[in-house]
Coordinates of C-alpha atoms and ligand atoms in Angstrom, one line a residue:
M1 CA 34.7 152.8 -104.0
F2 CA 36.9 150.6 -101.7
S3 CA 35.6 147.2 -101.1
R4 CA 35.8 145.8 -97.5
F5 CA 38.7 143.6 -98.6
S6 CA 40.7 146.4 -100.2
R7 CA 40.1 148.8 -97.3
R8 CA 41.6 146.2 -95.0
H9 CA 44.4 145.6 -97.4
F10 CA 45.0 149.3 -97.6
A11 CA 45.2 149.5 -93.8
K12 CA 47.7 146.7 -93.7
L13 CA 49.9 148.4 -96.3
A14 CA 49.7 151.7 -94.4
G15 CA 50.8 149.8 -91.3
L16 CA 53.8 148.3 -93.0
S17 CA 54.9 151.6 -94.3
A18 CA 54.5 153.1 -90.8
L19 CA 56.9 150.4 -89.6
G20 CA 59.3 151.5 -92.3
M21 CA 59.0 148.3 -94.2
A22 CA 57.8 149.7 -97.5
A23 CA 60.3 152.4 -98.5
P24 CA 63.1 153.3 -98.9
A25 CA 64.6 150.1 -100.3
R26 CA 66.9 148.4 -97.8
A27 CA 69.7 145.9 -98.3
A28 CA 69.5 142.6 -96.3
D29 CA 71.4 144.1 -93.4
G30 CA 68.7 146.8 -93.0
E31 CA 70.9 149.7 -94.2
P32 CA 69.4 151.9 -97.0
R33 CA 70.8 150.9 -100.3
P34 CA 73.4 153.2 -101.8
A35 CA 72.1 154.9 -105.0
A36 CA 74.4 152.9 -107.2
D37 CA 72.9 149.6 -106.0
R38 CA 69.4 150.6 -107.2
H39 CA 68.3 149.4 -110.6
A40 CA 69.0 152.3 -113.0
P41 CA 66.3 152.7 -115.7
A42 CA 67.5 151.0 -119.0
P43 CA 68.4 153.7 -121.6
F44 CA 67.2 154.0 -125.2
P45 CA 69.7 155.2 -127.8
K46 CA 70.4 158.9 -128.1
D47 CA 68.0 160.6 -130.6
F48 CA 65.4 157.9 -130.2
V49 CA 62.1 159.3 -131.5
W50 CA 59.2 159.2 -129.1
G51 CA 55.8 159.9 -130.4
T52 CA 52.1 159.1 -130.3
A53 CA 49.8 158.1 -133.1
T54 CA 46.2 158.6 -134.4
S55 CA 44.3 158.3 -137.6
S56 CA 42.0 160.6 -139.5
Y57 CA 38.6 158.8 -139.4
Q58 CA 39.2 157.7 -135.8
I59 CA 39.5 161.3 -134.5
E60 CA 38.7 164.1 -137.0
G61 CA 34.9 164.2 -137.3
A62 CA 33.7 167.0 -139.5
V63 CA 32.9 164.5 -142.2
N64 CA 30.8 166.9 -144.2
E65 CA 32.9 170.0 -143.8
D66 CA 35.0 172.0 -146.3
G67 CA 34.3 169.8 -149.3
R68 CA 35.4 166.4 -147.8
G69 CA 34.2 163.6 -150.0
R70 CA 32.7 160.4 -148.6
S71 CA 35.0 157.5 -147.6
I72 CA 34.2 153.8 -147.4
W73 CA 34.2 154.1 -143.6
D74 CA 31.4 156.7 -143.7
T75 CA 29.3 154.2 -145.7
F76 CA 30.2 151.2 -143.7
S77 CA 29.7 152.8 -140.2
H78 CA 26.3 154.0 -141.3
T79 CA 25.2 150.6 -142.4
P80 CA 23.0 149.2 -139.6
G81 CA 24.6 146.4 -137.6
K82 CA 28.2 146.9 -138.6
I83 CA 29.5 148.9 -135.6
E84 CA 29.0 147.2 -132.2
D85 CA 27.7 150.3 -130.4
G86 CA 25.9 151.7 -133.4
S87 CA 28.2 154.7 -133.6
N88 CA 30.2 156.3 -136.4
G89 CA 33.0 158.8 -137.0
N90 CA 30.8 161.8 -137.8
R91 CA 32.0 163.7 -134.8
A92 CA 34.6 161.4 -133.2
N93 CA 37.0 163.5 -131.2
D94 CA 36.1 166.6 -133.2
H95 CA 39.8 167.0 -133.8
Y96 CA 39.2 168.9 -137.0
H97 CA 38.2 171.8 -134.8
R98 CA 40.2 171.0 -131.7
Y99 CA 43.5 170.2 -133.2
K100 CA 45.3 173.0 -131.3
E101 CA 44.2 171.6 -128.0
D102 CA 45.3 168.2 -129.1
V103 CA 48.7 169.4 -130.1
G104 CA 48.9 170.7 -126.6
L105 CA 48.2 167.2 -125.3
I106 CA 51.2 165.9 -127.3
K107 CA 53.3 168.6 -126.0
N108 CA 52.4 167.8 -122.4
L109 CA 53.8 164.3 -122.9
G110 CA 57.1 165.7 -123.9
A111 CA 56.9 163.7 -127.1
R112 CA 58.7 165.2 -130.1
A113 CA 56.9 163.4 -132.8
Y114 CA 53.3 162.8 -133.9
R115 CA 52.0 160.3 -136.4
F116 CA 48.7 161.4 -137.9
S117 CA 47.0 160.3 -141.1
I118 CA 45.6 162.3 -144.0
A119 CA 42.0 161.6 -145.1
W120 CA 42.3 161.0 -148.9
P121 CA 38.7 162.1 -149.5
R122 CA 39.4 165.5 -148.0
I123 CA 42.1 166.0 -150.6
F124 CA 40.5 164.3 -153.6
P125 CA 36.8 164.1 -152.8
D126 CA 36.3 161.9 -155.9
G127 CA 39.5 159.9 -155.4
T128 CA 41.0 161.5 -158.5
G129 CA 40.5 164.7 -160.5
A130 CA 40.4 168.1 -158.9
P131 CA 42.0 168.6 -155.5
N132 CA 40.1 170.3 -152.7
P133 CA 42.3 173.2 -151.4
K134 CA 40.3 173.5 -148.1
G135 CA 41.2 169.9 -147.3
V136 CA 44.9 170.5 -147.9
D137 CA 44.6 173.6 -145.7
F138 CA 43.5 171.6 -142.7
Y139 CA 46.7 169.6 -142.8
N140 CA 48.8 172.7 -143.4
R141 CA 47.3 174.2 -140.2
L142 CA 47.9 171.0 -138.3
V143 CA 51.5 170.7 -139.5
D144 CA 52.2 174.4 -138.7
E145 CA 50.8 174.0 -135.2
L146 CA 52.9 170.9 -134.5
L147 CA 56.1 172.6 -135.7
A148 CA 55.3 175.7 -133.7
N149 CA 55.2 173.4 -130.6
G150 CA 58.4 171.6 -131.4
I151 CA 56.7 168.4 -132.6
E152 CA 57.8 166.6 -135.7
P153 CA 54.9 165.7 -138.0
W154 CA 55.0 162.1 -139.4
A155 CA 52.2 161.8 -142.0
T156 CA 50.4 158.5 -143.0
L157 CA 48.8 158.7 -146.4
Y158 CA 46.4 155.8 -146.1
H159 CA 44.8 154.8 -142.8
W160 CA 41.8 153.1 -144.4
C161 CA 39.9 156.2 -145.7
L162 CA 39.4 155.2 -149.3
P163 CA 37.2 157.6 -151.2
Q164 CA 33.9 155.9 -151.7
A165 CA 33.9 157.2 -155.3
L166 CA 36.9 154.8 -156.1
Q167 CA 35.1 151.9 -154.4
D168 CA 32.0 152.6 -156.6
R169 CA 33.9 153.3 -159.9
V170 CA 36.6 150.6 -159.9
G171 CA 36.0 148.3 -156.9
G172 CA 38.6 150.0 -154.7
W173 CA 41.7 147.9 -154.3
Q174 CA 40.3 145.2 -156.6
S175 CA 41.6 147.4 -159.4
S176 CA 45.2 148.7 -160.0
D177 CA 43.5 152.0 -161.0
T178 CA 43.2 152.6 -157.2
S179 CA 47.0 151.9 -156.9
K180 CA 47.7 154.6 -159.5
A181 CA 45.2 157.0 -157.9
F182 CA 46.9 156.4 -154.5
A183 CA 50.3 157.3 -156.0
D184 CA 48.9 160.5 -157.6
Y185 CA 47.4 161.6 -154.3
S186 CA 50.6 160.7 -152.4
G187 CA 52.8 162.6 -154.8
Y188 CA 50.4 165.6 -154.6
M189 CA 50.5 165.7 -150.7
A190 CA 54.3 165.1 -150.6
E191 CA 54.7 168.1 -152.9
R192 CA 52.6 170.3 -150.6
L193 CA 53.9 169.2 -147.3
S194 CA 57.5 168.1 -147.7
D195 CA 58.8 171.6 -147.0
R196 CA 57.7 170.8 -143.4
V197 CA 57.1 167.1 -143.3
T198 CA 60.2 164.8 -143.7
N199 CA 58.6 161.4 -143.0
F200 CA 55.7 159.8 -144.8
F201 CA 54.2 156.4 -144.1
T202 CA 52.4 155.1 -147.2
I203 CA 49.9 152.5 -146.1
N204 CA 48.8 151.5 -142.6
E205 CA 48.3 147.8 -142.0
A206 CA 47.7 146.4 -145.5
G207 CA 47.3 142.9 -144.0
R208 CA 44.6 144.1 -141.7
F209 CA 42.4 146.3 -143.8
L210 CA 42.5 144.0 -146.8
N211 CA 41.7 140.7 -145.0
F212 CA 39.1 142.3 -142.7
G213 CA 37.5 144.6 -145.4
Y214 CA 37.8 142.5 -148.6
G215 CA 38.1 139.0 -147.2
W216 CA 36.0 138.6 -144.1
G217 CA 33.6 141.5 -144.7
I218 CA 33.9 142.8 -141.2
D219 CA 35.6 146.1 -142.0
A220 CA 34.8 148.6 -144.8
P221 CA 34.0 148.0 -147.6
G222 CA 32.5 144.8 -146.2
L223 CA 33.3 142.4 -149.1
K224 CA 33.9 138.7 -148.9
L225 CA 36.1 138.0 -151.9
P226 CA 37.2 134.6 -152.9
A227 CA 40.9 133.8 -152.3
A228 CA 42.2 134.6 -155.8
E229 CA 40.5 138.0 -155.9
L230 CA 41.7 138.8 -152.4
N231 CA 45.3 138.0 -153.2
Q232 CA 45.0 140.1 -156.3
A233 CA 43.7 143.0 -154.3
M234 CA 46.6 142.6 -151.9
H235 CA 48.9 142.8 -154.8
H236 CA 47.3 146.0 -155.9
V237 CA 47.9 147.4 -152.4
A238 CA 51.6 146.5 -152.6
L239 CA 51.7 148.1 -156.1
G240 CA 50.0 151.2 -154.7
H241 CA 52.8 151.4 -152.0
G242 CA 55.5 151.1 -154.7
L243 CA 54.0 153.6 -157.0
A244 CA 53.5 156.0 -154.1
V245 CA 57.2 155.7 -153.1
Q246 CA 58.1 156.6 -156.6
A247 CA 55.6 159.5 -156.8
I248 CA 56.9 160.9 -153.5
R249 CA 60.5 160.7 -154.7
A250 CA 59.5 162.5 -157.9
K251 CA 57.5 165.3 -156.2
A252 CA 58.9 165.8 -152.7
R253 CA 61.9 167.8 -151.5
P254 CA 65.2 165.9 -151.5
G255 CA 65.7 164.3 -148.1
T256 CA 62.0 163.3 -147.7
R257 CA 61.8 159.8 -146.3
V258 CA 59.1 157.2 -146.9
G259 CA 58.2 153.7 -145.7
P260 CA 55.2 151.5 -144.9
A261 CA 53.5 151.0 -141.5
E262 CA 52.7 147.3 -141.4
N263 CA 51.2 145.1 -138.7
I264 CA 53.9 142.5 -139.4
T265 CA 52.7 139.0 -138.4
V266 CA 54.8 138.7 -135.2
C267 CA 56.5 135.4 -134.8
V268 CA 58.0 134.7 -131.4
P269 CA 60.1 131.6 -130.7
A270 CA 58.2 129.3 -128.3
Y271 CA 61.3 129.8 -126.2
D272 CA 64.8 131.1 -126.9
S273 CA 66.6 128.1 -128.3
P274 CA 68.5 128.1 -131.7
E275 CA 66.0 125.8 -133.4
H276 CA 62.9 127.8 -132.3
V277 CA 64.6 131.0 -133.2
R278 CA 65.4 129.7 -136.7
A279 CA 61.7 128.5 -137.0
A280 CA 60.4 131.9 -136.0
E281 CA 62.7 133.5 -138.6
M282 CA 61.4 131.2 -141.4
A283 CA 57.8 131.8 -140.3
T284 CA 58.3 135.6 -140.2
R285 CA 59.5 135.5 -143.8
E286 CA 56.8 133.2 -145.1
L287 CA 53.9 134.7 -143.2
N288 CA 54.7 138.2 -144.3
S289 CA 55.5 137.5 -147.9
N290 CA 52.4 139.1 -149.4
F291 CA 53.3 142.6 -148.3
L292 CA 56.4 143.3 -146.3
G293 CA 58.2 140.4 -148.1
V294 CA 57.3 141.4 -151.6
I295 CA 58.1 145.1 -151.0
L296 CA 61.4 144.4 -149.4
E297 CA 62.6 141.4 -151.5
G298 CA 60.9 142.2 -154.9
K299 CA 59.4 138.8 -155.0
Y300 CA 56.9 136.5 -153.4
T301 CA 58.5 133.5 -151.7
D302 CA 58.2 130.1 -153.3
G303 CA 56.4 128.9 -150.2
F304 CA 53.8 131.7 -150.5
L305 CA 53.2 131.0 -154.2
A306 CA 53.0 127.2 -153.7
W307 CA 50.6 127.6 -150.8
H308 CA 48.2 129.7 -152.8
G309 CA 48.6 127.7 -156.0
K310 CA 46.0 128.8 -158.6
N311 CA 44.8 131.5 -156.2
A312 CA 48.2 133.3 -156.1
P313 CA 48.2 136.8 -157.5
K314 CA 49.0 137.5 -161.1
F315 CA 51.9 139.9 -161.6
T316 CA 54.6 141.1 -164.0
A317 CA 58.3 141.5 -163.5
E318 CA 57.8 145.3 -164.0
E319 CA 55.3 145.4 -161.2
L320 CA 57.6 143.6 -158.8
K321 CA 60.3 146.2 -159.6
I322 CA 57.9 149.0 -158.8
I323 CA 56.7 147.3 -155.6
S324 CA 60.2 146.9 -154.3
S325 CA 61.2 150.6 -154.8
K326 CA 63.6 151.4 -152.0
N327 CA 62.2 152.4 -148.7
D328 CA 64.0 154.7 -146.2
F329 CA 62.5 153.0 -143.2
V330 CA 60.1 150.3 -142.2
G331 CA 57.3 151.0 -139.7
L332 CA 56.1 148.0 -137.7
N333 CA 52.8 148.1 -135.7
I334 CA 53.2 145.6 -132.9
Y335 CA 50.4 144.3 -130.8
A336 CA 49.8 140.5 -130.2
P337 CA 52.3 137.7 -130.7
N338 CA 52.2 134.3 -132.5
Y339 CA 54.4 131.7 -131.0
V340 CA 56.3 129.5 -133.3
A341 CA 58.2 126.2 -132.8
A342 CA 60.5 124.1 -134.9
S343 CA 58.9 121.2 -136.6
D344 CA 60.2 117.9 -138.2
N345 CA 57.5 118.3 -140.8
K346 CA 57.7 120.7 -143.8
P347 CA 58.2 123.7 -143.8
G348 CA 60.2 123.2 -140.6
W349 CA 58.1 125.4 -138.4
T350 CA 54.7 125.5 -136.9
V351 CA 52.5 128.2 -135.3
L352 CA 51.4 127.0 -131.9
P353 CA 47.7 127.1 -130.8
F354 CA 46.9 129.3 -127.9
P355 CA 45.6 127.7 -124.7
A356 CA 42.2 129.2 -123.8
S357 CA 43.9 130.4 -120.5
F358 CA 46.5 132.5 -122.3
P359 CA 46.2 136.1 -120.9
H360 CA 44.9 139.0 -122.9
M361 CA 44.3 142.6 -122.4
N362 CA 40.9 144.4 -122.4
S363 CA 40.6 143.8 -126.1
E364 CA 40.3 140.0 -126.4
W365 CA 42.4 139.8 -129.5
L366 CA 45.3 141.5 -127.7
R367 CA 47.1 138.6 -126.2
I368 CA 50.0 139.7 -124.1
G369 CA 53.4 139.0 -125.6
P370 CA 55.9 141.7 -124.8
E371 CA 58.7 139.7 -126.4
G372 CA 57.0 140.3 -129.8
I373 CA 58.4 143.8 -129.9
Y374 CA 61.9 142.4 -129.4
W375 CA 61.7 139.5 -131.9
A376 CA 59.7 141.1 -134.7
P377 CA 62.2 144.0 -135.4
R378 CA 65.2 141.7 -134.7
L379 CA 64.0 139.0 -137.2
A380 CA 62.8 141.6 -139.8
A381 CA 66.1 143.5 -139.7
K382 CA 67.9 140.2 -140.3
I383 CA 65.7 138.7 -143.0
W384 CA 65.4 141.9 -145.0
N385 CA 68.5 143.7 -144.0
I386 CA 66.6 146.8 -142.8
E387 CA 68.6 149.7 -141.4
S388 CA 65.9 151.8 -139.9
I389 CA 62.8 150.5 -138.1
Y390 CA 60.2 152.6 -136.3
I391 CA 57.5 151.0 -134.1
S392 CA 54.7 152.9 -135.8
E393 CA 52.1 151.6 -133.3
N394 CA 51.9 149.8 -130.0
G395 CA 49.5 150.2 -127.1
T396 CA 46.4 148.7 -125.6
S397 CA 42.8 149.4 -124.6
S398 CA 41.9 149.3 -121.0
E399 CA 38.6 149.6 -119.1
D400 CA 39.5 153.2 -118.2
K401 CA 36.7 154.1 -115.8
L402 CA 36.9 157.4 -114.1
A403 CA 37.6 157.0 -110.4
T404 CA 35.7 159.0 -107.8
D405 CA 38.5 161.6 -107.8
G406 CA 37.9 162.1 -111.5
K407 CA 41.2 160.3 -112.5
V408 CA 41.9 157.2 -114.5
Y409 CA 44.3 154.7 -112.9
D410 CA 45.0 152.5 -116.0
L411 CA 47.4 150.2 -114.3
D412 CA 46.9 147.5 -116.9
R413 CA 48.0 149.9 -119.7
I414 CA 51.1 150.9 -117.7
M415 CA 51.9 147.2 -117.1
F416 CA 51.5 146.5 -120.8
L417 CA 53.6 149.5 -121.9
R418 CA 56.3 148.9 -119.3
N419 CA 56.8 145.3 -120.4
Y420 CA 56.7 146.0 -124.1
L421 CA 59.1 149.0 -123.7
A422 CA 61.5 146.9 -121.6
Q423 CA 61.7 144.4 -124.5
L424 CA 62.1 147.2 -127.0
Q425 CA 65.0 148.6 -125.0
R426 CA 66.5 145.1 -125.0
A427 CA 66.4 145.1 -128.8
T428 CA 68.0 148.5 -129.1
A429 CA 70.7 147.6 -126.6
E430 CA 71.5 144.6 -128.7
G431 CA 71.9 146.8 -131.8
V432 CA 68.5 146.0 -133.5
P433 CA 68.0 149.2 -135.6
V434 CA 64.8 150.5 -134.0
R435 CA 65.0 154.3 -134.2
G436 CA 61.7 155.3 -132.6
Y437 CA 58.3 154.4 -131.1
F438 CA 54.8 155.8 -131.6
L439 CA 52.3 154.9 -128.9
W440 CA 48.8 154.1 -130.0
S441 CA 47.1 156.2 -129.1
L442 CA 47.3 159.8 -128.1
M443 CA 43.6 159.8 -127.0
D444 CA 40.6 157.5 -127.0
N445 CA 38.9 157.4 -130.4
F446 CA 36.6 155.6 -132.8
E447 CA 37.9 152.0 -132.6
W448 CA 36.5 150.9 -135.9
I449 CA 33.8 148.2 -135.6
L450 CA 34.1 148.4 -131.8
G451 CA 32.9 152.0 -131.8
Y452 CA 33.8 154.0 -128.7
E453 CA 33.7 151.1 -126.3
K454 CA 37.4 150.2 -126.5
R455 CA 39.6 153.0 -125.3
F456 CA 43.2 153.1 -126.5
G457 CA 44.3 156.6 -125.5
V458 CA 46.7 157.8 -122.8
Y459 CA 44.2 160.7 -122.6
R460 CA 40.6 159.8 -121.8
V461 CA 38.0 161.5 -123.9
D462 CA 34.4 162.1 -122.8
F463 CA 32.6 161.9 -126.1
E464 CA 29.7 163.9 -124.8
T465 CA 31.6 167.0 -123.7
Q466 CA 34.9 166.3 -125.6
A467 CA 36.9 166.9 -122.4
R468 CA 40.3 165.2 -122.5
V469 CA 41.7 163.9 -119.2
P470 CA 45.2 162.5 -118.8
K471 CA 45.3 159.0 -117.6
L472 CA 48.0 157.7 -115.2
S473 CA 49.6 156.2 -118.3
A474 CA 50.1 159.7 -119.7
S475 CA 52.4 160.5 -116.8
F476 CA 54.1 157.1 -117.1
F477 CA 54.8 157.8 -120.8
R478 CA 56.0 161.4 -120.0
D479 CA 58.4 159.9 -117.5
V480 CA 59.8 157.4 -120.0
V481 CA 60.2 160.1 -122.7
A482 CA 61.9 162.5 -120.2
K483 CA 64.4 159.9 -119.1
N484 CA 64.7 158.3 -122.5
A485 CA 64.8 155.1 -120.5
I486 CA 62.5 152.5 -119.0
G487 CA 62.5 151.3 -115.4
V488 CA 61.7 147.6 -115.0
Ligands
BGC501 C1 45.2 150.2 -136.3 C2 44.5 151.3 -135.4 C3 43.6 150.7 -134.3 C4 44.6 149.9 -133.4 C5 43.9 149.2 -132.3 C6 45.7 149.1 -135.5 O1 45.3 147.9 -136.1 O2 46.1 150.8 -137.1 O3 43.7 152.1 -136.3 O4 42.9 151.6 -133.6 O5 45.3 148.9 -134.2 O6 43.0 148.2 -132.7

C-alpha cells in the first residue's frame, strides 16, 4: 500500500513527466538526444554462457523416493534447533516431480545453460556399492528435458549431499576413503551422462562446507574438529577433487570438461593503486592456498604451511600430483568481498576490518562489493594462469514480498545484479577470461540453516502451493541475456 509520503512523491513524479521533464532524455539545449549519444549497453563476449544455478537438496524434495539414501543434510535438518525456521528439505520445491515446469522457467529467461547438482545418495544410497538405477534415471530425464528445450546441462557432483552412510562408516571427509568413494561415484555418473553433459563441476564450495560443517558445527554434519583434523579433512576434499578429475577423464567421453566451483576468498584492493593491487594479489594466493591454490599449483604455499605449523595437513608428493590433475576450467562463486591493503609488516598485506555501517543485502553476511566479481577472476587468472573461468554462482536474497498486484518488485536484487554484472563486463572487456555466468538462483529454495526465510530466486516460490511467480529481476535477467550486454 502507498504511504502518504509515497503517494505525494508519486504525484510529484507524475507532474514532472506531464511537463515532459522525465523522458525522453534531452541534451542541455533541450533537444532530444540522438540515439548515438545515449549510453549503449556494454556488451559481453560473443558465446558468453548465461545460466542459472540450483542444488539438489535445496530444491528436489522427494527424499524418500525411488531408493534415495539418507544424506547428512537430512539428518542435520531434522535435528531440533539446527534450522532457523525449523524446516527441512523433505519437500523443498518438489522439483523431483516438477522438473519439466522448472525447465520451462529457465527457458523463459532465455538462458542457454543450467547448473544443477546430483544427489550422491540417490545414485549410491550407501555411498559406495550397488548403484540405484532409479536415481540415475531422474537425472537422465532432467538432462533430456533440458536438451529438448535447448538448454545445456552443467552438472555439479557434490553440493553438500554426502551419503549419511559414509559419515557413519568413516567419518565423512575426515577419511580419504570418502575421497575415493567420491571419485568412483563421479566416474560412474560421467560415464552415464557424458554423452549429453559436457561440463562437470566436482565440488561446490569446499571452503564453505568444510569450515561450517566440520569446523564450526553450524552446517551438516555439525562437527567442531580441532584445527589439525579440520585441515586434514580439507586435504581429503582436495584429494577427492583430484581423484574425481582423473575418474572422469577415465570414464567420460573425450571432450568432457571438468573443474571445481569454489567460493574463492575474494580480495579486493582497498582502492585501485599498484601497492594495494599487489597486496590483494598476494592475499588471494595465500588465503586460497588450502583448496584452489593446492589444486592449481600442486602445492600448499610456504605461508599457509607456516601459519598452520603443527596443524598443517599431512600429505604425500603423490597426493599433491593427484590433487593438481589438470582442470579444464575454474568455477568461482562470488558473493561478498574482503578489502585488502598493502602493509609494511609481514606478509605485506592486511585484510581490513569492515565498519559496522558498511552496506549489506538482505542476508547480513552479503556485504555489497560489486568490484569483487572483477578482481577475483582477474587476480585468479593471473596467479594461476587460468584460461577459462565461469562465475558458477552470484546473486542475492531479497525480502521479496508479493505486492498487492501479485508481483514482486525486487529492486534491490536488480541493483545488486546490475552492479555486479557491470563489473563482470569490465573484466571481460579487459580480457579477463570469464566465459560464462550462472545466477544463483533460478528460484527460491531451502537456504540451508536459514530455511525458507531467505529467498535467492528470480522466481518466487510459494512453498504451500508450489506456485512459481517471476520476479521483476527475472525480466531484468532475460533482458541482459537477450542483449548479451548490461546497461549501467
Ligand atoms: C551455496 C548455495 C547457497 C548460496 C546462498 C552458496 O554458498 O553454494 O547453496 O544457497 O551460496 O547462500
